[in-house]
Short mmCIF file of C-alpha atoms in Angstrom, two decimals:
data_model
loop_
_atom_site.label_atom_id
_atom_site.label_comp_id
_atom_site.label_asym_id
_atom_site.label_seq_id
_atom_site.Cartn_x
_atom_site.Cartn_y
_atom_site.Cartn_z
CA MET L 28 64.78 6.32 118.96
CA ASP L 29 66.46 9.78 118.45
CA LEU L 30 70.26 8.27 117.33
CA SER L 31 71.33 11.79 115.92
CA GLN L 32 73.07 12.03 119.89
CA PHE L 33 74.81 9.48 119.70
CA SER L 34 78.61 9.68 117.43
CA ILE L 35 78.34 6.19 116.33
CA VAL L 36 76.24 3.76 115.51
CA VAL L 37 76.10 0.28 115.06
CA ARG L 38 72.70 -0.74 113.40
CA PRO L 39 71.35 -4.03 112.57
CA GLY L 40 73.55 -6.34 111.04
CA GLU L 41 76.98 -5.01 111.07
CA ARG L 42 80.29 -5.49 112.76
CA VAL L 43 82.90 -2.50 114.18
CA ASP L 44 85.94 -2.66 115.93
CA LEU L 45 87.03 0.32 117.84
CA TRP L 46 90.46 0.49 119.66
CA ALA L 47 88.53 3.42 121.50
CA VAL L 48 85.95 5.30 122.73
CA SER L 49 85.76 8.93 124.29
CA GLY L 50 82.45 10.20 122.62
CA THR L 51 78.83 8.61 122.60
CA VAL L 52 78.18 4.48 120.75
CA ALA L 53 75.18 3.08 120.41
CA VAL L 54 74.64 -0.81 119.49
CA LEU L 55 71.37 -1.01 118.17
CA ASP L 56 69.60 -4.57 118.07
CA GLY L 57 72.07 -6.98 115.95
CA GLY L 58 74.40 -5.57 115.99
CA ARG L 59 77.46 -6.57 117.41
CA ALA L 60 80.48 -3.92 118.47
CA THR L 61 84.41 -5.16 119.64
CA ILE L 62 86.28 -2.09 121.50
CA GLY L 63 89.60 -2.30 122.76
CA GLN L 64 88.52 1.01 125.82
CA VAL L 65 85.84 3.17 126.65
CA LEU L 66 87.56 6.26 128.52
CA HIS L 67 87.51 10.22 128.87
CA SER L 68 83.87 10.10 129.43
CA GLY L 69 82.81 8.30 126.64
CA HIS L 70 79.58 6.46 126.92
CA VAL L 71 78.37 3.29 125.25
CA THR L 72 74.99 2.21 125.38
CA VAL L 73 74.33 -1.18 124.50
CA PHE L 74 70.25 -2.00 123.75
CA ARG L 75 68.02 -5.31 124.14
CA GLY L 76 69.64 -7.66 121.37
CA GLY L 77 72.22 -5.94 120.67
CA GLN L 78 76.11 -7.42 121.80
CA ALA L 79 78.75 -5.38 122.55
CA THR L 80 82.32 -6.68 123.67
CA ILE L 81 84.85 -3.91 126.03
CA ASP L 82 88.36 -4.84 127.11
CA ALA L 83 88.85 -1.74 129.82
CA VAL L 84 85.57 1.28 130.80
CA CYS L 85 88.13 3.88 132.85
CA CYS L 86 88.77 7.31 132.85
CA SER L 87 84.62 8.13 134.67
CA ALA L 88 83.56 6.08 131.33
CA ARG L 89 80.05 4.67 130.75
CA VAL L 90 78.69 1.78 129.31
CA SER L 91 75.00 0.89 129.85
CA ALA L 92 73.70 -2.94 129.42
CA HIS L 93 70.00 -3.24 127.72
CA GLY L 94 72.02 -5.78 125.54
CA ARG L 95 74.92 -8.23 126.49
CA VAL L 96 78.04 -6.55 127.33
CA THR L 97 81.47 -8.64 128.28
CA ILE L 98 83.98 -6.12 129.60
CA GLY L 99 87.45 -6.84 131.29
CA GLN L 100 87.96 -3.89 133.45
CA ILE L 101 85.70 -1.53 134.92
CA SER L 102 88.21 1.30 136.92
CA ASP L 103 89.29 4.59 137.52
CA GLN L 104 85.21 6.20 138.34
CA ALA L 105 83.91 4.49 135.54
CA LEU L 106 80.11 3.71 135.62
CA ALA L 107 78.25 0.37 134.09
CA THR L 108 74.95 0.33 134.65
CA VAL L 109 72.36 -2.44 134.19
CA GLY L 110 69.03 -2.20 132.68
CA GLU L 111 65.77 -5.08 131.57
CA GLY L 112 67.15 -7.70 129.63
CA GLY L 113 70.55 -6.72 130.23
CA ARG L 114 73.16 -9.22 130.54
CA LEU L 115 76.68 -8.23 131.54
CA THR L 116 79.92 -10.28 132.26
CA VAL L 117 82.55 -8.14 134.08
CA ASP L 118 85.38 -10.25 135.39
CA GLU L 119 87.09 -7.70 137.51
CA VAL L 120 85.57 -3.83 138.99
CA LEU L 121 88.60 -1.62 140.69
CA GLY L 122 90.10 1.89 141.81
CA CYS L 123 86.37 3.60 142.65
CA ALA L 124 84.00 2.26 140.09
CA THR L 125 80.76 1.42 140.23
CA VAL L 126 78.05 -0.99 138.99
CA LEU L 127 74.60 -0.55 138.94
CA VAL L 128 72.62 -2.78 138.96
CA GLU L 129 68.77 -2.13 138.35
CA GLY L 130 67.48 -5.00 136.12
CA GLY L 131 68.71 -7.90 134.18
CA ARG L 132 71.76 -9.93 135.22
CA ALA L 133 75.93 -9.16 136.13
CA LEU L 134 78.15 -11.42 136.50
CA ILE L 135 81.41 -10.11 137.97
CA GLU L 136 84.83 -12.56 139.10
CA GLU L 137 86.07 -9.89 141.69
CA ILE L 138 85.56 -5.92 143.03
CA ARG L 139 87.55 -4.23 145.46
CA ASP L 140 89.71 -0.59 146.18
CA ASN L 141 87.19 1.63 147.12
CA THR L 142 84.69 0.12 144.95
CA PHE L 143 80.03 0.45 144.24
CA VAL L 144 78.01 -2.37 143.04
CA ASP L 145 74.38 -1.86 143.99
CA VAL L 146 71.91 -4.54 143.10
CA SER L 147 68.31 -3.05 143.43
CA GLY L 148 67.23 -4.75 141.09
CA GLY L 149 67.24 -8.17 138.72
CA LEU L 150 70.91 -10.25 139.80
CA ALA L 151 74.33 -10.21 140.42
CA ILE L 152 76.71 -13.23 141.22
CA ILE L 153 79.50 -12.12 142.26
CA GLY L 154 82.98 -13.76 143.57
CA GLU L 155 84.82 -11.29 145.65
CA VAL L 156 83.82 -8.44 147.31
CA SER L 157 87.08 -7.54 148.69
CA VAL L 158 89.83 -4.00 150.12
CA GLN L 159 87.67 -1.50 150.97
CA SER L 160 85.01 -2.19 148.82
CA HIS L 161 81.19 -1.63 149.08
CA LEU L 162 78.17 -3.98 147.89
CA ARG L 163 74.40 -3.21 148.45
CA VAL L 164 71.82 -5.02 147.78
CA SER L 165 68.32 -2.95 148.11
CA GLY L 166 65.69 -4.48 145.79
CA GLY L 167 67.53 -7.35 144.07
CA LEU L 168 69.40 -10.48 144.62
CA ALA L 169 73.14 -11.41 144.80
CA ILE L 170 74.67 -14.58 144.81
CA VAL L 171 79.26 -14.04 146.31
CA GLY L 172 80.96 -16.28 147.06
CA GLU L 173 83.23 -14.58 149.52
CA VAL L 174 83.64 -11.53 150.67
CA SER L 175 86.48 -10.42 152.95
CA GLY L 176 88.54 -7.71 154.49
CA ASP L 177 92.19 -6.19 154.93
CA GLY L 178 91.39 -6.29 158.96
CA ALA L 179 92.28 -4.26 161.61
CA LEU L 180 93.58 -1.75 158.81
CA SER L 181 90.79 0.17 157.36
CA ALA L 182 88.49 3.17 160.37
CA THR L 183 85.14 1.59 160.44
CA TRP L 184 84.06 3.48 157.32
CA ARG L 185 86.30 2.36 154.89
CA LYS L 186 85.74 -2.01 155.78
CA THR L 187 84.33 -3.98 153.47
CA ARG L 188 81.30 -4.08 153.66
CA VAL L 189 77.56 -5.38 152.77
CA THR L 190 74.17 -3.93 152.59
CA VAL L 191 70.76 -5.17 151.80
CA VAL L 192 67.94 -3.20 152.96
CA ASN L 193 64.49 -2.70 151.52
CA GLY L 194 63.63 -5.96 150.58
CA GLY L 195 66.82 -6.92 149.18
CA ARG L 196 68.53 -10.84 149.51
CA ALA L 197 71.54 -11.79 149.52
CA ALA L 198 73.53 -15.60 149.83
CA ILE L 199 76.74 -15.31 151.05
CA GLY L 200 79.61 -17.98 151.26
CA ARG L 201 81.62 -16.99 153.97
CA LEU L 202 82.88 -13.21 155.61
CA SER L 203 86.54 -12.55 157.02
CA GLY L 204 88.88 -9.74 157.40
CA ALA L 205 86.94 -7.84 160.06
CA SER L 206 84.21 -7.31 157.19
CA ARG L 207 80.39 -6.54 157.93
CA ILE L 208 77.32 -7.07 156.93
CA HIS L 209 74.71 -5.47 157.69
CA VAL L 210 70.86 -6.14 157.04
CA ALA L 211 67.71 -4.42 157.63
CA ASN L 212 64.10 -4.90 156.54
CA ALA L 213 65.85 -7.80 154.30
CA GLN L 214 67.56 -11.45 154.72
CA ALA L 215 70.25 -12.73 153.76
CA VAL L 216 72.09 -16.41 153.89
CA ILE L 217 75.81 -16.30 155.03
CA CYS L 218 77.41 -20.00 155.75
CA GLU L 219 80.04 -18.94 157.70
CA VAL L 220 81.87 -15.36 159.40
CA ALA L 221 85.29 -15.52 160.76
CA ASP L 222 87.83 -13.42 161.84
CA ARG L 223 86.66 -10.69 163.67
CA VAL L 224 83.52 -9.45 161.08
CA ARG L 225 80.64 -7.71 162.13
CA VAL L 226 76.80 -9.13 161.21
CA GLU L 227 73.64 -5.85 162.54
CA VAL L 228 70.54 -7.17 161.77
CA ARG L 229 67.61 -4.22 162.31
CA ASN L 230 64.50 -3.72 161.28
CA GLU L 231 62.35 -6.94 160.29
CA GLY L 232 66.22 -8.26 158.48
CA GLN L 233 66.41 -12.01 158.97
CA VAL L 234 69.43 -14.02 158.49
CA HIS L 235 70.38 -17.45 158.19
CA LEU L 236 73.50 -18.24 159.78
CA GLY L 237 75.76 -21.65 159.14
CA ARG L 238 78.52 -21.06 161.68
CA ALA L 239 80.39 -18.24 163.45
CA PHE L 240 84.48 -17.71 164.95
CA GLY L 241 86.79 -16.31 164.79
CA ASN L 242 86.11 -13.44 167.35
CA SER L 243 83.06 -12.72 165.91
CA ARG L 244 79.77 -9.97 166.68
CA VAL L 245 76.54 -10.25 166.53
CA TYR L 246 73.98 -7.52 166.80
CA VAL L 247 70.58 -8.74 166.81
CA GLY L 248 68.26 -5.58 167.58
CA VAL L 249 64.58 -3.54 166.78
CA ARG L 250 62.69 -6.00 165.85
CA GLY L 251 65.76 -7.69 164.21
CA ARG L 252 65.71 -12.00 163.98
CA ILE L 253 68.40 -14.64 163.28
CA PHE L 254 68.82 -18.29 162.72
CA ILE L 255 72.25 -19.63 163.98
CA ALA L 256 73.85 -23.27 163.54
CA GLU L 257 76.80 -22.56 165.24
CA VAL L 258 78.78 -20.22 167.89
CA LEU L 259 82.12 -20.84 168.26
CA GLY L 260 84.80 -19.89 169.76
CA HIS L 261 85.18 -16.38 171.05
CA SER L 262 82.34 -15.35 169.43
CA ASN L 263 80.24 -13.06 170.70
CA VAL L 264 76.05 -12.45 169.84
CA SER L 265 74.57 -9.74 171.32
CA VAL L 266 70.48 -9.00 171.57
CA HIS L 267 68.25 -6.28 172.01
CA ASP L 268 64.94 -4.07 171.31
CA GLU L 269 62.73 -6.66 171.01
CA GLY L 270 65.47 -8.79 168.82
CA VAL L 271 65.95 -13.00 168.64
CA ALA L 272 67.81 -15.57 168.14
CA THR L 273 67.52 -19.13 167.53
CA ILE L 274 71.24 -20.82 167.95
CA GLY L 275 71.26 -24.43 167.39
CA LEU L 276 74.76 -24.75 168.98
CA ALA L 277 77.60 -22.42 171.43
CA SER L 278 80.69 -23.53 172.77
CA ASP L 279 81.59 -22.40 176.58
CA LEU L 280 84.00 -19.60 174.97
CA ALA L 281 80.81 -18.17 173.26
CA ASN L 282 79.45 -14.37 174.89
CA ILE L 283 75.75 -14.32 174.40
CA SER L 284 74.09 -11.43 175.81
CA HIS L 285 70.39 -10.62 175.67
CA GLY L 286 67.25 -8.17 176.13
CA GLY L 287 65.73 -9.38 173.71
CA GLN L 288 65.17 -12.95 172.69
CA VAL L 289 67.37 -16.07 172.71
CA VAL L 290 66.68 -19.04 171.26
CA PHE L 291 68.64 -22.96 172.42
CA GLY L 292 67.37 -25.62 169.82
CA MET L 293 67.04 -26.72 166.37
CA VAL L 294 67.35 -24.35 163.64
CA PRO L 295 65.20 -24.43 160.89
CA PRO L 296 66.35 -25.49 157.39
CA TRP L 297 67.42 -22.70 155.23
#
């Protein structure tokens, strides 16, 4: 390993405390670093077996986690990447920041304010996705407590959204606030959607949905498949293009339209 590219190297057995970092830092196997801020295009790389605790990553700075990393806040166009064997824990991601989960495990309390999280491998556990942020699951597994939008205030392209594609898997407790989820060639399990949420299932995508209510809209097309236990209120289910929807119970006020296949009856367990 060529360490000459790093301005600071934390070697095995060393413990380093840094108030702020704007250069390059390597934390090797057995090293430990405590850092106040990573800023101004600084880059911290934590290798397998290394540990780092960072208060804030901002101002286009970067953190690469192949070891164990704990971060208070990621913001202002900063980037955090989790590789194989990495363990990343973050309180909040905001302000146009990005987190790439390529392997390992990420535990994030909240992502908001135009942030982007991509889970292409490994596991991401996220408490809440909100305020015009985008979660994409493109090969890994994401477990999310809640996805909440800001209602009709946002244009379509700025709405809080989840995209599950290319073999990705997602489990979500609740979507609300006119947020959106798109599932294609992937799988998603959702407890409930409410408050004008839009669910789209296409291209061999499969969704298990517990309950749709509050004027939610479900679109199934191009060989998509959805299982819904309950469709309540004025919710809308539209099935097209060889899509299939299996519905356990639909209220009298629900709107069910189809050019594909709709089956009413027992919904199989998740």
